[in-house]
PDB file of C-alpha atoms in Angstrom:
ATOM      1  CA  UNK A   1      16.747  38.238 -34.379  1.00 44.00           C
ATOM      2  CA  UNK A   2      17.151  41.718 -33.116  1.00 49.00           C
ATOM      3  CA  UNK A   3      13.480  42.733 -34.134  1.00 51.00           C
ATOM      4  CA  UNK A   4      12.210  39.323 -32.000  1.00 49.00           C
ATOM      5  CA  UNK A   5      13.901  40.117 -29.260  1.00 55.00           C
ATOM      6  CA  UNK A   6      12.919  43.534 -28.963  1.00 55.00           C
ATOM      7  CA  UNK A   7       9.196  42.573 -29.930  1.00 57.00           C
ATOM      8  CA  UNK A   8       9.495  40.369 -26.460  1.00 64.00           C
ATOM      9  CA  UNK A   9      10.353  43.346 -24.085  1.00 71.00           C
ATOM     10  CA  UNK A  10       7.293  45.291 -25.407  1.00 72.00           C
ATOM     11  CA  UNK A  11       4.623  44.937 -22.945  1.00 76.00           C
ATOM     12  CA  UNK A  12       1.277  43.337 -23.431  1.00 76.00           C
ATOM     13  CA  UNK A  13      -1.024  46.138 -23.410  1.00 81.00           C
ATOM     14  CA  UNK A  14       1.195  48.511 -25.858  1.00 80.00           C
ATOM     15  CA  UNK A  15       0.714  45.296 -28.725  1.00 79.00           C
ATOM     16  CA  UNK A  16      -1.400  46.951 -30.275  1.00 83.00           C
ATOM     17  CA  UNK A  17      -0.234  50.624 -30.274  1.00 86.00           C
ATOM     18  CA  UNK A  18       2.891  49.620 -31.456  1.00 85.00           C
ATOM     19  CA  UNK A  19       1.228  47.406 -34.236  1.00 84.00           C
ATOM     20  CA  UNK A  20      -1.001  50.279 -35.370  1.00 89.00           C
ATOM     21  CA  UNK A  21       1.986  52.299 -35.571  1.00 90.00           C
ATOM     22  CA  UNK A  22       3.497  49.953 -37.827  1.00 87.00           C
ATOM     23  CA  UNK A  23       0.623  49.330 -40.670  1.00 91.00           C
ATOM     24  CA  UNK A  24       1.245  53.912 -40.435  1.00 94.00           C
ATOM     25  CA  UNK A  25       4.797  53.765 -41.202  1.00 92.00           C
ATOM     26  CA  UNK A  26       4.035  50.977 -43.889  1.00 92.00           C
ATOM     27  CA  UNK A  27       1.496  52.914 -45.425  1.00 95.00           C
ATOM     28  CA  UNK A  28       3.885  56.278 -45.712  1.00 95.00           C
ATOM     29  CA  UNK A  29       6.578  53.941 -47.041  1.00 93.00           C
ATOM     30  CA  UNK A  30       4.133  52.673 -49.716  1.00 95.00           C
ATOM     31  CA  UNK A  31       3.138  56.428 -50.613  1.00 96.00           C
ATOM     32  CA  UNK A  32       6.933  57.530 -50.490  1.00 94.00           C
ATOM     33  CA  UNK A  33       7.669  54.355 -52.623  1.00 93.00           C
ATOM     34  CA  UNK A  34       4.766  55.487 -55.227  1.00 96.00           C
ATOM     35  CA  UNK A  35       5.978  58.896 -55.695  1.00 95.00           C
ATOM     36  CA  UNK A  36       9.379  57.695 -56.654  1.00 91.00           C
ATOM     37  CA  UNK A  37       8.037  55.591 -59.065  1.00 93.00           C
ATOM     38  CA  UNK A  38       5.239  58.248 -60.233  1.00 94.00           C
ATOM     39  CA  UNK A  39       8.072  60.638 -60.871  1.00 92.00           C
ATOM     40  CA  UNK A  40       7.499  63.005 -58.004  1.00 95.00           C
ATOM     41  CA  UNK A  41      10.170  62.546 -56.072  1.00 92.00           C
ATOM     42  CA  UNK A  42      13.120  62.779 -57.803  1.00 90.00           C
ATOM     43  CA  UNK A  43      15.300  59.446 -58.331  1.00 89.00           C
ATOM     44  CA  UNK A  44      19.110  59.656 -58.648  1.00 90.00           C
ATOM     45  CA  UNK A  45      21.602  57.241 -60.949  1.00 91.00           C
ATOM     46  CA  UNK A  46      25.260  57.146 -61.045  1.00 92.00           C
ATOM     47  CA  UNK A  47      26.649  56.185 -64.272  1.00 90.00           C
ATOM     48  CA  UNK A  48      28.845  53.093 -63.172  1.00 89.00           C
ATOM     49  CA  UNK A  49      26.991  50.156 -61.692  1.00 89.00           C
ATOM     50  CA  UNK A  50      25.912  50.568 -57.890  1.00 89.00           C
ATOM     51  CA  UNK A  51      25.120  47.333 -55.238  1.00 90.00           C
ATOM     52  CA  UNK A  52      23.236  48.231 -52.139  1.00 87.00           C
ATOM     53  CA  UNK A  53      23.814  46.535 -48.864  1.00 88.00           C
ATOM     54  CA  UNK A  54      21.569  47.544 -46.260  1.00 76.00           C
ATOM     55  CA  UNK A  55      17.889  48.233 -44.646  1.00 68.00           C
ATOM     56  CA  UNK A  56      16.206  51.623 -43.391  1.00 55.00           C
ATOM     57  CA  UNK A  57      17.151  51.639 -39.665  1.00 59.00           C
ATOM     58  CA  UNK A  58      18.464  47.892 -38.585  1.00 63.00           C
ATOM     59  CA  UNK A  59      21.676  48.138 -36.934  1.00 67.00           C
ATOM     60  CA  UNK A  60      23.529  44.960 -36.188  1.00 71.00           C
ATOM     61  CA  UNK A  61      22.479  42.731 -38.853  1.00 77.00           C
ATOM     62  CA  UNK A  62      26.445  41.917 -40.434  1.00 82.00           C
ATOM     63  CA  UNK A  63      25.926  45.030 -43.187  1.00 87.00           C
ATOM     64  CA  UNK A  64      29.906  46.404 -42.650  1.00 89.00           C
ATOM     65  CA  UNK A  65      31.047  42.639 -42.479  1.00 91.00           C
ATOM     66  CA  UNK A  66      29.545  41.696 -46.055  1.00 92.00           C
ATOM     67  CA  UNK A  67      30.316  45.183 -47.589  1.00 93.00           C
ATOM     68  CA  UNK A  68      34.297  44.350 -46.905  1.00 95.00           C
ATOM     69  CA  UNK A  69      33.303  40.640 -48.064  1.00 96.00           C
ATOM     70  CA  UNK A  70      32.003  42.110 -51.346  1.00 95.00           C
ATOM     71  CA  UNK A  71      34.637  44.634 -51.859  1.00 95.00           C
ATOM     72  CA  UNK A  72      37.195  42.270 -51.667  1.00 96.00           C
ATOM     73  CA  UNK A  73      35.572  39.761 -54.255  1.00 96.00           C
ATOM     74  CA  UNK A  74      34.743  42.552 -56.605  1.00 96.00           C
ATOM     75  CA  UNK A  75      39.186  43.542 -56.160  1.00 94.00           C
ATOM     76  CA  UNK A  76      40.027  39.914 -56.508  1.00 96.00           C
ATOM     77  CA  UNK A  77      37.970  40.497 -60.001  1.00 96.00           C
ATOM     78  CA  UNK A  78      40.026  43.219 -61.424  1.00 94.00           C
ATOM     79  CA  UNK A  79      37.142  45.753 -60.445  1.00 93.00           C
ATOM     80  CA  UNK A  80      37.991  49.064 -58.473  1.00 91.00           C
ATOM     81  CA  UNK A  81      35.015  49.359 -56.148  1.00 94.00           C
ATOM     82  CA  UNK A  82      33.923  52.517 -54.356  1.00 94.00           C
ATOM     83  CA  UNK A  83      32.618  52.545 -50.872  1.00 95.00           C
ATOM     84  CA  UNK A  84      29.587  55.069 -50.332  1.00 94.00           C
ATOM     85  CA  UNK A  85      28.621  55.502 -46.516  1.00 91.00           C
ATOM     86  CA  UNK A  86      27.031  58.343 -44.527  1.00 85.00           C
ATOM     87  CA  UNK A  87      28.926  57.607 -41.649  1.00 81.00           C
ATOM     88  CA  UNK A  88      26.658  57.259 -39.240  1.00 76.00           C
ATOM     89  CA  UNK A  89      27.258  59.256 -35.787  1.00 72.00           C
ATOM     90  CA  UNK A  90      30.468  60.684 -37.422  1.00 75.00           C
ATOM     91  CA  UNK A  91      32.150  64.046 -35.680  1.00 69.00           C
ATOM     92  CA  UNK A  92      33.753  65.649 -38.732  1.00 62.00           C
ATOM     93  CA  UNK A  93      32.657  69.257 -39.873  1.00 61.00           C
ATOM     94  CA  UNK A  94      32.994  68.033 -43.668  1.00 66.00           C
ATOM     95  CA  UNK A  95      29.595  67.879 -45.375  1.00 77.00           C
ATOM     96  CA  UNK A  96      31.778  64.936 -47.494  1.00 78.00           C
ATOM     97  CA  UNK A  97      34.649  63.138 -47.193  1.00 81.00           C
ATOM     98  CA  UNK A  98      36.563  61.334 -50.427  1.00 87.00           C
ATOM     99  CA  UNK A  99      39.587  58.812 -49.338  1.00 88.00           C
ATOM    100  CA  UNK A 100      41.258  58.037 -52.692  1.00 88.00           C
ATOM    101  CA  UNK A 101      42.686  54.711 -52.814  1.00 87.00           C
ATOM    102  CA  UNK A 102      46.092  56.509 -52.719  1.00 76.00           C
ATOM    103  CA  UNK A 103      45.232  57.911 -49.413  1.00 71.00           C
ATOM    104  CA  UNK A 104      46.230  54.192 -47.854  1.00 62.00           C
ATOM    105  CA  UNK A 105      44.355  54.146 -44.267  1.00 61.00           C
ATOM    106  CA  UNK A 106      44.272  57.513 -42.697  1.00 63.00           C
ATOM    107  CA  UNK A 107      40.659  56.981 -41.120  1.00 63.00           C
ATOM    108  CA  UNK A 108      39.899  58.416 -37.757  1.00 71.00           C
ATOM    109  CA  UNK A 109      36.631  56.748 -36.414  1.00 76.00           C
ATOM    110  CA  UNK A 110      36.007  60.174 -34.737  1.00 73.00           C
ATOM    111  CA  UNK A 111      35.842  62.094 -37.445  1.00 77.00           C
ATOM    112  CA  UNK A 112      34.498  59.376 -40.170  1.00 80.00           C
ATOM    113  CA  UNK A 113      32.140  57.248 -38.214  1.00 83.00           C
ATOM    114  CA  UNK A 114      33.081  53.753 -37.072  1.00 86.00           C
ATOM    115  CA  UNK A 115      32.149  51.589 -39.749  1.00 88.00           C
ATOM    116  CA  UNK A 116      33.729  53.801 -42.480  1.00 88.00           C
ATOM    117  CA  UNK A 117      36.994  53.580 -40.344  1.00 88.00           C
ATOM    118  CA  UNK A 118      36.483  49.834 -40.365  1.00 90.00           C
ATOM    119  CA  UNK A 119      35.903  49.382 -43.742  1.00 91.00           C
ATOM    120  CA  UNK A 120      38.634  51.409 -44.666  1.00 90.00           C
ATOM    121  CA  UNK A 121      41.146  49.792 -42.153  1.00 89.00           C
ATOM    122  CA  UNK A 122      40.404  46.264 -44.131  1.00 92.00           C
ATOM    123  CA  UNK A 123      40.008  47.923 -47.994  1.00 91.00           C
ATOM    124  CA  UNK A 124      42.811  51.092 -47.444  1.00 90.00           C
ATOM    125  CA  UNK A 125      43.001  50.376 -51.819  1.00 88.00           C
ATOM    126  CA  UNK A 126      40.058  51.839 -52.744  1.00 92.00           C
ATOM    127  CA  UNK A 127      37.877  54.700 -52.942  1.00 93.00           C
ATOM    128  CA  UNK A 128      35.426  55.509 -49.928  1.00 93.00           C
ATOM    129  CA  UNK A 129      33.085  58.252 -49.676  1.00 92.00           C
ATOM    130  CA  UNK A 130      31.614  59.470 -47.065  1.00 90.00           C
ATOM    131  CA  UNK A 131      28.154  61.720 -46.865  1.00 89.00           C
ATOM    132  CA  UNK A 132      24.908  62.187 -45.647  1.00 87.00           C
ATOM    133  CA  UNK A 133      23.886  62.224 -49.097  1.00 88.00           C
ATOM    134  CA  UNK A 134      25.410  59.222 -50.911  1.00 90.00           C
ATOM    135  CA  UNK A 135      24.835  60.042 -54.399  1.00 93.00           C
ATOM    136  CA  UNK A 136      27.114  63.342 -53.916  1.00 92.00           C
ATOM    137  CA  UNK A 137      29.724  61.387 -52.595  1.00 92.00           C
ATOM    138  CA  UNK A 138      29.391  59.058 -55.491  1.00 94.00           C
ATOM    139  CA  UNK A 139      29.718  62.042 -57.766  1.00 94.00           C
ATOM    140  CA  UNK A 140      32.365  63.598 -56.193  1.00 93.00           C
ATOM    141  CA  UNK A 141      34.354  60.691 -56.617  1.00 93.00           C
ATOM    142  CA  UNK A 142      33.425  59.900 -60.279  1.00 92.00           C
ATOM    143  CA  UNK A 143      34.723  63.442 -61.452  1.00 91.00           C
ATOM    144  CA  UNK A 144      38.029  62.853 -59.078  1.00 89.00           C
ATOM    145  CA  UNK A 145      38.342  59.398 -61.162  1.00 84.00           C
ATOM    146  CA  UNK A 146      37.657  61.662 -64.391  1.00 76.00           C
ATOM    147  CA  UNK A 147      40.850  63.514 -64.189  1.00 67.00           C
TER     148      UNK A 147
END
């Protein structure tokens, strides 16, 4: 909905500039996406199970709403999820942040980012981690788990 509407404010005569820019940025996603899978760029794996939620750049679209949603199911199971976020516009000097679920809520949306504050005001039992680079948070929290 939020791509249509902003496709009607763009004015006739930028069309196609903007569509030309967009079969670009397809075909770099398309090489990016082949190096991955050629080995070249190098591809990351936790060792417990991991469920994405999300898109490149679309803000908006109900992505903090089903992550609690899914969280909770995945508790209701008997499973102790973890929460990985950057934490998007965030004001903390931390490269990473770990909340154990022991922590309870102590989330300051200044520091965190919103949506990690969010998330952890509804899920305060369980572990979040916040970091530009998600896979180090998802370490960091798998060897606090380990001891």
């Amino acid at each position: 909905m939020l791509v249509f509407s902003l496709m009607q404010k763009i004015p006739a005569p930028l069309a196609p500039v903007t569509l030309v820019i967009g079969y670009l940025f397809e075909g770099l996603i398309r090489m990016r996406n082949r190096l991955y899978s050629a080995g070249w760029l190098p591809q990351h794996r936790l060792a417990h199970p991991v469920i994405s939620i999300g898109n490149l750049t679309m803000g908006g679209t109900g992505k903090t709403p089903l992550v609690i949603y899914t969280a909770q199911a995945l508790l209701k199971l008997g499973f102790l999820p973890a929460v990985l976020t950057r934490g998007y516009r965030r004001s903390g000097k931390e490269r990473r942040h770990v909340l154990a679920p022991e922590a309870g809520f102590s989330a300051d949306a200044a520091v965190l980012g919103d949506e990690p504050a969010l998330i952890r005001r509804h899920l305060p039992a369980i572990w979040m981690g916040i970091c530009k680079n998600r896979y180090l948070a998802g370490c960091a929290i798998a060897q606090k788990c380990a001891r």
